[in-house]
Short mmCIF file of C-alpha atoms in Angstrom, two decimals:
data_model
loop_
_atom_site.label_atom_id
_atom_site.label_comp_id
_atom_site.label_asym_id
_atom_site.label_seq_id
_atom_site.Cartn_x
_atom_site.Cartn_y
_atom_site.Cartn_z
CA UNK C 132 -8.86 -0.45 -25.92
CA UNK C 133 -9.79 0.62 -22.36
CA UNK C 134 -9.54 -2.99 -21.17
CA UNK C 135 -6.09 -3.29 -22.73
CA UNK C 136 -4.93 -0.17 -20.89
CA UNK C 137 -6.30 -1.47 -17.61
CA UNK C 138 -4.37 -4.70 -17.97
CA UNK C 139 -1.22 -2.84 -19.02
CA UNK C 140 -1.52 -0.49 -16.03
CA UNK C 141 -2.06 -3.41 -13.66
CA UNK C 142 1.02 -5.17 -15.00
CA UNK C 143 3.04 -1.99 -14.61
CA UNK C 144 1.67 -1.36 -11.14
CA UNK C 145 2.36 -4.91 -10.09
CA UNK C 146 5.94 -3.88 -9.51
CA UNK C 147 5.61 -3.92 -5.74
CA UNK C 148 7.72 -7.07 -5.61
CA UNK C 149 9.94 -5.74 -8.37
CA UNK C 150 10.51 -2.53 -6.46
CA UNK C 151 11.16 -4.40 -3.25
CA UNK C 152 13.57 -6.57 -5.20
CA UNK C 153 14.47 -10.27 -4.99
CA UNK C 154 16.47 -11.12 -1.91
CA UNK C 155 19.99 -12.42 -2.54
CA UNK C 156 21.43 -15.27 -0.52
CA UNK C 157 22.57 -14.09 2.90
CA UNK C 158 20.47 -10.92 2.76
CA UNK C 159 18.37 -9.61 5.64
CA UNK C 160 15.11 -11.50 6.29
CA UNK C 161 12.44 -10.53 3.72
CA UNK C 162 9.75 -8.06 4.67
CA UNK C 163 7.40 -9.37 1.97
CA UNK C 164 6.72 -12.47 -0.07
CA UNK C 165 4.95 -12.42 -3.40
CA UNK C 166 3.00 -14.77 -5.65
CA UNK C 167 1.38 -14.35 -9.06
CA UNK C 168 -1.96 -15.55 -10.31
CA UNK C 169 -3.58 -16.07 -6.91
CA UNK C 170 -7.33 -16.65 -6.52
CA UNK C 171 -9.23 -15.88 -3.34
CA UNK C 172 -12.67 -15.98 -1.77
CA UNK C 173 -13.82 -12.79 -0.05
CA UNK C 174 -16.58 -13.37 2.50
CA UNK C 175 -18.71 -10.86 4.41
CA UNK C 176 -20.60 -11.94 7.54
CA UNK C 177 -22.31 -9.51 9.87
CA UNK C 178 -20.00 -6.63 9.06
CA UNK C 179 -16.84 -8.73 9.33
CA UNK C 180 -14.64 -9.67 6.39
CA UNK C 181 -12.69 -12.88 5.80
CA UNK C 182 -10.30 -13.89 3.03
CA UNK C 183 -9.45 -17.39 1.87
CA UNK C 184 -6.42 -17.56 -0.43
CA UNK C 185 -6.21 -20.61 -2.69
CA UNK C 186 -3.18 -22.36 -4.03
CA UNK C 187 -3.03 -23.75 -7.59
CA UNK C 188 -5.74 -26.30 -8.29
CA UNK C 189 -7.76 -25.61 -5.12
CA UNK C 190 -11.45 -25.20 -5.93
CA UNK C 191 -13.58 -22.40 -4.56
CA UNK C 192 -15.60 -23.34 -1.45
CA UNK C 193 -19.41 -23.47 -1.64
CA UNK C 194 -21.22 -20.18 -0.88
CA UNK C 195 -21.83 -19.57 2.84
CA UNK C 196 -25.14 -20.88 4.15
CA UNK C 197 -25.36 -18.60 7.17
CA UNK C 198 -27.98 -15.85 6.92
CA UNK C 199 -26.47 -12.46 6.14
CA UNK C 200 -23.26 -13.91 4.72
CA UNK C 201 -22.12 -13.37 1.13
CA UNK C 202 -18.99 -14.31 -0.78
CA UNK C 203 -17.30 -13.34 -4.02
CA UNK C 204 -14.44 -14.78 -6.04
CA UNK C 205 -11.37 -12.66 -6.79
CA UNK C 206 -8.25 -13.18 -8.89
CA UNK C 207 -5.06 -11.22 -8.48
CA UNK C 208 -2.20 -10.83 -10.93
CA UNK C 209 0.06 -10.31 -7.92
CA UNK C 210 -0.32 -10.93 -4.20
CA UNK C 211 2.17 -9.37 -1.78
CA UNK C 212 2.05 -10.57 1.84
CA UNK C 213 4.06 -9.62 4.92
CA UNK C 214 6.63 -12.38 5.30
CA UNK C 215 5.77 -12.74 9.00
CA UNK C 216 2.27 -13.90 8.01
CA UNK C 217 3.48 -16.83 5.88
CA UNK C 218 4.58 -20.27 6.97
CA UNK C 219 5.24 -23.22 4.62
CA UNK C 220 3.39 -21.59 1.74
CA UNK C 221 0.30 -20.84 3.79
CA UNK C 222 -1.27 -17.92 5.65
CA UNK C 223 -3.24 -17.90 8.91
CA UNK C 224 -3.51 -14.45 10.47
CA UNK C 225 -6.10 -12.37 12.28
CA UNK C 226 -6.78 -8.62 12.02
CA UNK C 227 -5.01 -8.05 8.72
CA UNK C 228 -4.87 -4.77 6.81
CA UNK C 229 -5.07 -4.88 3.05
CA UNK C 230 -4.94 -2.64 0.03
CA UNK C 231 -6.04 -3.54 -3.48
CA UNK C 232 -4.95 -1.82 -6.65
CA UNK C 233 -7.62 -1.67 -9.32
CA UNK C 234 -7.53 -0.17 -12.80
CA UNK C 235 -10.83 0.51 -14.59
CA UNK C 236 -12.54 -1.58 -11.85
CA UNK C 237 -10.31 -4.58 -12.51
CA UNK C 238 -8.45 -5.66 -9.38
CA UNK C 239 -4.86 -6.54 -10.14
CA UNK C 240 -2.73 -6.35 -7.00
CA UNK C 241 -3.41 -7.07 -3.34
CA UNK C 242 -1.07 -6.19 -0.46
CA UNK C 243 -1.65 -7.89 2.91
CA UNK C 244 0.22 -6.71 5.99
CA UNK C 245 0.19 -4.09 8.69
CA UNK C 246 -1.24 -0.68 7.88
CA UNK C 247 2.02 1.29 8.19
CA UNK C 248 4.04 -1.14 6.06
CA UNK C 249 1.37 -1.04 3.37
CA UNK C 250 1.36 2.76 3.40
CA UNK C 251 5.13 2.79 2.87
CA UNK C 252 4.85 0.34 -0.04
CA UNK C 253 2.14 2.48 -1.68
CA UNK C 254 4.20 5.63 -1.25
CA UNK C 255 7.03 3.91 -3.12
CA UNK C 256 4.62 2.75 -5.81
CA UNK C 257 1.76 5.25 -6.33
CA UNK C 258 -1.22 4.13 -8.39
CA UNK C 259 -0.78 4.69 -12.12
CA UNK C 260 -2.84 7.54 -13.60
CA UNK C 261 -6.02 7.18 -15.65
CA UNK C 262 -8.48 5.05 -13.79
CA UNK C 263 -6.24 3.31 -11.24
CA UNK C 264 -6.57 3.59 -7.47
CA UNK C 265 -5.83 1.81 -4.20
CA UNK C 266 -8.64 0.80 -1.84
CA UNK C 267 -8.22 -0.14 1.82
CA UNK C 268 -9.67 -3.26 3.40
CA UNK C 269 -9.61 -4.85 6.83
CA UNK C 270 -9.93 -8.61 7.38
CA UNK C 271 -10.79 -10.21 10.69
CA UNK C 272 -9.06 -13.33 9.43
CA UNK C 273 -6.99 -14.41 6.41
CA UNK C 274 -6.36 -18.10 5.76
CA UNK C 275 -5.25 -20.22 2.82
CA UNK C 276 -5.73 -23.66 1.31
CA UNK C 277 -3.12 -25.50 -0.70
CA UNK C 278 0.48 -24.41 -1.12
CA UNK C 279 0.89 -20.94 -2.63
CA UNK C 280 4.25 -20.54 -4.48
CA UNK C 281 5.48 -17.43 -2.69
CA UNK C 282 8.88 -16.02 -3.55
CA UNK C 283 10.95 -14.06 -1.07
CA UNK C 284 11.55 -10.36 -1.62
CA UNK C 285 13.57 -7.95 0.49
CA UNK C 286 12.85 -4.27 0.84
CA UNK C 287 15.32 -2.26 -1.20
CA UNK C 288 16.75 0.67 0.72
CA UNK C 289 15.87 3.95 -0.95
CA UNK C 290 18.87 6.02 -1.98
CA UNK C 291 19.35 9.50 -0.53
CA UNK C 292 18.43 11.09 -3.86
CA UNK C 293 15.27 8.95 -4.15
CA UNK C 294 14.23 9.82 -0.61
CA UNK C 295 14.78 13.54 -1.12
CA UNK C 296 12.90 13.45 -4.43
CA UNK C 297 9.93 11.70 -2.81
CA UNK C 298 9.78 14.20 0.05
CA UNK C 299 10.16 17.14 -2.33
CA UNK C 300 7.25 15.84 -4.39
CA UNK C 301 5.12 15.63 -1.23
CA UNK C 302 6.08 19.16 -0.21
CA UNK C 303 5.37 20.53 -3.68
CA UNK C 304 1.86 19.10 -3.46
CA UNK C 305 1.35 20.71 -0.08
CA UNK C 306 2.56 24.06 -1.43
CA UNK C 307 0.09 23.87 -4.32
CA UNK C 308 -2.77 23.06 -1.97
CA UNK C 309 -1.76 25.79 0.47
CA UNK C 310 -1.43 28.41 -2.27
CA UNK C 311 -5.05 27.74 -3.17
CA UNK C 312 -6.20 28.44 0.41
CA UNK C 313 -6.05 32.00 1.81
CA UNK C 314 -6.04 30.87 5.44
CA UNK C 315 -3.16 28.46 4.79
CA UNK C 316 -1.14 31.16 2.99
CA UNK C 317 -1.63 33.50 5.93
CA UNK C 318 -0.52 30.86 8.46
CA UNK C 319 2.61 29.99 6.48
CA UNK C 320 3.47 33.69 6.18
CA UNK C 321 3.06 34.08 9.94
CA UNK C 322 5.26 31.07 10.71
CA UNK C 323 7.92 32.21 8.26
CA UNK C 324 7.97 35.67 9.80
CA UNK C 325 8.35 34.29 13.31
CA UNK C 326 10.98 31.67 12.45
CA UNK C 327 12.95 33.51 9.81
CA UNK C 328 13.52 30.20 7.99
CA UNK C 329 11.91 28.28 5.16
CA UNK C 330 9.08 26.05 6.33
CA UNK C 331 9.08 22.38 5.26
CA UNK C 332 5.88 20.43 5.62
CA UNK C 333 4.57 16.90 5.30
CA UNK C 334 1.41 15.84 3.43
CA UNK C 335 -1.93 15.52 5.21
CA UNK C 336 -1.95 12.54 7.57
CA UNK C 337 1.83 12.70 8.16
CA UNK C 338 4.06 14.53 10.62
CA UNK C 339 7.70 15.50 10.32
CA UNK C 340 10.49 13.58 12.07
CA UNK C 341 12.59 16.76 12.18
CA UNK C 342 12.41 20.49 12.65
CA UNK C 343 10.21 22.54 10.32
CA UNK C 344 13.31 24.20 8.85
CA UNK C 345 15.10 20.90 8.13
CA UNK C 346 14.80 20.00 4.41
CA UNK C 347 16.11 16.47 5.07
CA UNK C 348 13.50 15.57 7.69
CA UNK C 349 11.41 12.54 6.80
CA UNK C 350 7.64 12.18 7.17
CA UNK C 351 5.83 9.53 9.18
CA UNK C 352 2.12 8.71 9.58
CA UNK C 353 0.32 10.84 12.14
CA UNK C 354 -0.41 8.96 15.41
CA UNK C 355 -4.05 7.81 15.75
#
């Protein structure tokens, strides 16, 4: 039963491309491309990671012979890749960020791109509850063999109501965390007293693009 739920959750979570939406003719250039049923070889060598994506019918390469190198085979229900990384059905890119969605330790979705774009995609599609989570990776190089049947997808613009709902959810979480911390409650009370306005906050790791009393301000990742 648990295995069935994991598969069901993975299939539900593999809506990254569905959320981004298929690109109609004449639309803006796609931000992402997607493919289903992709196999890959993950290799570790001296603290560096490499990923070889394989098109249909391409066999796995032999294990690495270099000392200290190991490899493992992976299969993904869905692979989402930044469109800028793909040319003629193939990928050849260095210093690639990645995030994998696993449910009950079964990997189902991989997103390859730049860190900020991946963060935005995950915020639009949080991990399903009950045993599902995203994990970050970093590859020194990602390549592919064979032609992978990617399909174009274009980022769907969030509506105003969707954007406000997402930010409100983030703020509600911050409020709950702050209410459980005496020092945080005292700081918010001090800031409210000095400003005379309601304070709007962003979640940890994000900063506001607007004033602290602007309920329509968006959040962006904190600078490194």
